[in-house]
Short mmCIF file of C-alpha atoms in Angstrom, two decimals:
data_model
loop_
_atom_site.label_atom_id
_atom_site.label_comp_id
_atom_site.label_asym_id
_atom_site.label_seq_id
_atom_site.Cartn_x
_atom_site.Cartn_y
_atom_site.Cartn_z
CA UNK A 1 -21.42 4.11 14.11
CA UNK A 2 -18.07 2.10 13.18
CA UNK A 3 -14.56 1.97 14.08
CA UNK A 4 -11.34 0.49 13.25
CA UNK A 5 -8.62 -0.34 14.96
CA UNK A 6 -5.45 -1.73 13.49
CA UNK A 7 -3.18 -2.96 16.18
CA UNK A 8 0.29 -2.46 15.33
CA UNK A 9 1.34 0.47 14.04
CA UNK A 10 4.56 -1.10 12.82
CA UNK A 11 5.63 -4.54 11.45
CA UNK A 12 9.07 -5.38 10.90
CA UNK A 13 9.93 -8.74 8.65
CA UNK A 14 12.54 -10.22 7.00
CA UNK A 15 12.29 -10.89 2.91
CA UNK A 16 10.13 -14.31 2.15
CA UNK A 17 8.90 -14.43 5.94
CA UNK A 18 4.93 -14.67 6.28
CA UNK A 19 3.30 -11.60 7.65
CA UNK A 20 -0.11 -10.78 9.40
CA UNK A 21 -1.50 -7.43 9.66
CA UNK A 22 -4.13 -7.24 12.47
CA UNK A 23 -7.39 -5.35 12.09
CA UNK A 24 -10.54 -5.51 14.35
CA UNK A 25 -13.46 -3.46 14.12
CA UNK A 26 -16.86 -2.56 16.00
CA UNK A 27 -20.24 -1.58 14.40
CA UNK A 28 -23.61 -2.23 15.44
CA UNK A 29 -24.75 -2.93 11.95
CA UNK A 30 -23.41 -5.25 9.21
CA UNK A 31 -20.64 -4.05 7.11
CA UNK A 32 -18.34 -4.56 4.17
CA UNK A 33 -14.23 -4.68 5.04
CA UNK A 34 -11.10 -3.82 3.17
CA UNK A 35 -7.82 -3.30 3.03
CA UNK A 36 -5.99 -0.69 1.45
CA UNK A 37 -2.05 -0.11 0.53
CA UNK A 38 -0.75 2.95 0.24
CA UNK A 39 2.59 3.22 -1.42
CA UNK A 40 4.86 6.46 -0.44
CA UNK A 41 3.29 9.45 -2.39
CA UNK A 42 0.79 7.98 -3.94
CA UNK A 43 -2.92 7.25 -3.13
CA UNK A 44 -4.89 3.97 -1.80
CA UNK A 45 -5.11 1.34 -3.95
CA UNK A 46 -7.78 -1.51 -2.68
CA UNK A 47 -6.14 -4.98 -2.23
CA UNK A 48 -9.16 -6.98 -1.41
CA UNK A 49 -12.76 -6.57 0.40
CA UNK A 50 -15.26 -8.88 2.14
CA UNK A 51 -18.86 -8.08 0.87
CA UNK A 52 -20.59 -11.27 1.92
CA UNK A 53 -19.80 -15.18 1.46
CA UNK A 54 -16.99 -16.86 2.31
CA UNK A 55 -14.79 -15.84 4.94
CA UNK A 56 -11.63 -16.11 3.30
CA UNK A 57 -11.21 -13.39 0.43
CA UNK A 58 -8.02 -13.04 -1.81
CA UNK A 59 -6.65 -10.20 -3.59
CA UNK A 60 -3.88 -8.80 -5.24
CA UNK A 61 -0.28 -9.38 -4.91
CA UNK A 62 -0.97 -12.74 -3.12
CA UNK A 63 -2.53 -11.37 -0.06
CA UNK A 64 -5.47 -12.98 1.39
CA UNK A 65 -7.80 -11.94 4.64
CA UNK A 66 -10.09 -13.63 6.79
CA UNK A 67 -13.45 -12.46 8.07
CA UNK A 68 -14.31 -13.80 11.66
CA UNK A 69 -17.63 -12.35 12.79
CA UNK A 70 -17.39 -13.83 16.29
CA UNK A 71 -14.14 -11.98 16.91
CA UNK A 72 -14.52 -8.92 14.84
CA UNK A 73 -11.54 -9.12 13.04
CA UNK A 74 -10.46 -8.83 9.63
CA UNK A 75 -6.92 -9.69 9.38
CA UNK A 76 -4.33 -9.51 6.44
CA UNK A 77 -1.79 -12.25 5.37
CA UNK A 78 0.71 -12.80 2.87
CA UNK A 79 2.62 -16.30 2.86
CA UNK A 80 5.83 -14.67 1.71
CA UNK A 81 6.53 -11.06 1.24
CA UNK A 82 8.68 -9.20 -1.11
CA UNK A 83 10.73 -5.83 -0.53
CA UNK A 84 8.25 -4.30 -3.21
CA UNK A 85 5.51 -4.86 -0.36
CA UNK A 86 6.76 -2.09 2.05
CA UNK A 87 4.46 0.37 2.62
CA UNK A 88 1.62 1.45 4.57
CA UNK A 89 -1.46 -0.64 4.81
CA UNK A 90 -5.33 0.39 5.83
CA UNK A 91 -8.09 -1.84 7.11
CA UNK A 92 -11.62 0.28 6.71
CA UNK A 93 -15.16 -0.69 6.96
CA UNK A 94 -18.26 0.48 5.71
CA UNK A 95 -21.85 -0.14 6.64
CA UNK A 96 -23.66 -1.96 4.01
CA UNK A 97 -26.86 0.03 4.18
CA UNK A 98 -26.74 3.90 3.15
CA UNK A 99 -23.74 5.76 1.33
CA UNK A 100 -21.18 3.53 2.60
CA UNK A 101 -19.00 6.22 3.53
CA UNK A 102 -15.11 4.44 4.38
CA UNK A 103 -14.17 4.45 8.04
CA UNK A 104 -10.32 3.95 8.11
CA UNK A 105 -7.99 2.63 10.72
CA UNK A 106 -5.24 4.59 11.71
CA UNK A 107 -2.63 2.25 9.56
CA UNK A 108 0.13 -0.57 9.52
CA UNK A 109 3.67 0.04 8.36
CA UNK A 110 4.93 -3.01 7.14
CA UNK A 111 8.72 -2.61 6.61
CA UNK A 112 10.37 -5.60 4.76
CA UNK A 113 13.97 -5.83 5.26
CA UNK A 114 16.46 -7.95 3.01
CA UNK B 1 -8.64 4.01 -19.05
CA UNK B 2 -7.62 7.07 -16.79
CA UNK B 3 -8.21 6.60 -13.18
CA UNK B 4 -8.92 9.38 -10.75
CA UNK B 5 -7.05 12.70 -11.39
CA UNK B 6 -6.55 15.62 -8.62
CA UNK B 7 -4.95 18.85 -9.10
CA UNK B 8 -2.97 20.40 -8.18
CA UNK B 9 -0.42 18.01 -6.51
CA UNK B 10 1.58 19.86 -4.13
CA UNK B 11 0.20 23.60 -2.71
CA UNK B 12 1.38 25.99 0.12
CA UNK B 13 -1.09 28.52 1.43
CA UNK B 14 -0.78 31.18 4.58
CA UNK B 15 -3.05 30.85 7.14
CA UNK B 16 -6.10 32.43 7.01
CA UNK B 17 -6.17 32.34 2.97
CA UNK B 18 -8.77 29.96 0.71
CA UNK B 19 -7.98 26.91 -1.04
CA UNK B 20 -9.79 25.26 -4.39
CA UNK B 21 -9.03 21.47 -4.51
CA UNK B 22 -9.80 19.72 -8.20
CA UNK B 23 -10.79 15.90 -8.82
CA UNK B 24 -11.82 14.16 -12.15
CA UNK B 25 -13.37 10.90 -11.41
CA UNK B 26 -12.29 7.34 -13.10
CA UNK B 27 -14.52 7.20 -16.48
CA UNK B 28 -17.79 6.02 -15.76
CA UNK B 29 -18.00 6.78 -11.89
CA UNK B 30 -20.92 8.94 -10.69
CA UNK B 31 -20.16 9.59 -6.85
CA UNK B 32 -17.33 11.52 -5.21
CA UNK B 33 -15.82 11.11 -2.10
CA UNK B 34 -13.40 13.24 -0.11
CA UNK B 35 -10.84 12.57 2.72
CA UNK B 36 -8.14 14.11 4.48
CA UNK B 37 -5.18 12.20 5.52
CA UNK B 38 -3.23 13.96 8.34
CA UNK B 39 0.76 12.58 8.69
CA UNK B 40 0.83 9.34 10.24
CA UNK B 41 -2.80 8.65 10.11
CA UNK B 42 -5.61 7.10 8.30
CA UNK B 43 -7.73 8.78 5.81
CA UNK B 44 -10.97 10.80 7.67
CA UNK B 45 -14.19 11.13 5.54
CA UNK B 46 -15.05 14.58 4.93
CA UNK B 47 -17.92 14.29 2.64
CA UNK B 48 -19.91 12.70 -0.34
CA UNK B 49 -21.12 14.15 -3.68
CA UNK B 50 -23.94 12.37 -5.94
CA UNK B 51 -26.00 13.85 -8.24
CA UNK B 52 -24.51 17.56 -7.92
CA UNK B 53 -25.90 17.52 -3.72
CA UNK B 54 -23.53 16.75 -0.83
CA UNK B 55 -25.55 13.58 0.67
CA UNK B 56 -23.39 12.49 3.70
CA UNK B 57 -20.66 14.79 5.63
CA UNK B 58 -18.42 13.67 8.38
CA UNK B 59 -17.06 15.64 11.36
CA UNK B 60 -15.69 18.24 9.64
CA UNK B 61 -16.55 22.47 10.56
CA UNK B 62 -18.62 24.73 7.64
CA UNK B 63 -15.23 25.92 6.57
CA UNK B 64 -15.07 22.75 4.54
CA UNK B 65 -17.20 22.83 1.43
CA UNK B 66 -17.62 21.36 -2.03
CA UNK B 67 -19.08 21.30 -5.35
CA UNK B 68 -19.71 18.60 -8.02
CA UNK B 69 -20.30 19.51 -11.71
CA UNK B 70 -22.93 18.08 -14.43
CA UNK B 71 -19.66 16.00 -15.79
CA UNK B 72 -18.99 14.62 -12.04
CA UNK B 73 -16.03 16.36 -11.14
CA UNK B 74 -15.79 17.94 -8.06
CA UNK B 75 -14.00 20.57 -6.00
CA UNK B 76 -13.14 20.90 -2.55
CA UNK B 77 -13.15 24.43 -0.93
CA UNK B 78 -11.48 25.21 2.36
CA UNK B 79 -12.01 28.70 3.72
CA UNK B 80 -9.83 30.66 6.79
CA UNK B 81 -7.17 27.92 6.58
CA UNK B 82 -5.56 26.42 9.84
CA UNK B 83 -2.45 25.36 10.30
CA UNK B 84 -3.83 22.16 11.51
CA UNK B 85 -5.62 21.84 7.55
CA UNK B 86 -2.18 20.65 6.54
CA UNK B 87 -2.68 17.29 5.29
CA UNK B 88 -3.48 15.00 2.25
CA UNK B 89 -6.61 15.55 0.50
CA UNK B 90 -8.02 12.06 -1.24
CA UNK B 91 -10.53 12.33 -3.76
CA UNK B 92 -12.05 8.72 -4.24
CA UNK B 93 -15.08 8.42 -7.14
CA UNK B 94 -17.18 5.12 -7.16
CA UNK B 95 -20.25 3.87 -9.20
CA UNK B 96 -23.19 3.34 -6.62
CA UNK B 97 -21.75 2.08 -3.13
CA UNK B 98 -18.80 0.81 -1.75
CA UNK B 99 -19.60 -2.70 -2.81
CA UNK B 100 -18.29 -1.95 -6.26
CA UNK B 101 -15.03 0.08 -4.96
CA UNK B 102 -13.71 3.18 -4.67
CA UNK B 103 -11.16 4.50 -6.46
CA UNK B 104 -8.41 6.60 -5.02
CA UNK B 105 -6.64 9.38 -6.83
CA UNK B 106 -3.03 10.21 -5.93
CA UNK B 107 -4.16 13.19 -3.62
CA UNK B 108 -3.17 16.66 -3.06
CA UNK B 109 -0.51 17.48 -0.50
CA UNK B 110 -1.80 20.91 1.14
CA UNK B 111 0.79 23.01 3.45
CA UNK B 112 -0.34 25.75 5.47
CA UNK B 113 2.18 28.16 6.81
#
């Protein structure tokens, strides 16, 4: 079984500042890793995913994440945030075999202030 | 190209009633998964349908059931509604597994009173 821990429930940051949203996972098998964003009253949008290969993954809207197998982490970063990045961010894992259901963390609320 | 379409967008039901939520997957996708997202929490996996069969199920009671039709669309049924069933229900479609990416709909907000 897998589990995901998002270490911060809320992250306030000023516009144009860098941000890091932290995600740790637990699994006894190899996993795929994902970050999704949810804007108010909307579904989930995929930001980026790690399947294999390079541990630094680049996604949409200037976001990137780094897979660290030894620390079982997959932290999300952006060098300069915008007001429009205010949203809920979810880290998720799925096993690489079987039917790949997604296991989500509880989410991190990113609030970007002017 | 339409993404995942869910209906209705909002629904209010009384405790003990039954509800049916509907999902049309993204064009070309053959797998549909349902998730429950309670307020302030991450989505929880309910079940997944492929080739009209439920092939994986999360930790949800039998009151939650589903169906997939030959055109890959899907329904989620919940019987004997409880107040705790109030949540955003999300449908996600994919072609094959997670490595190809899941596309989520905007969800159905169910309120049980």
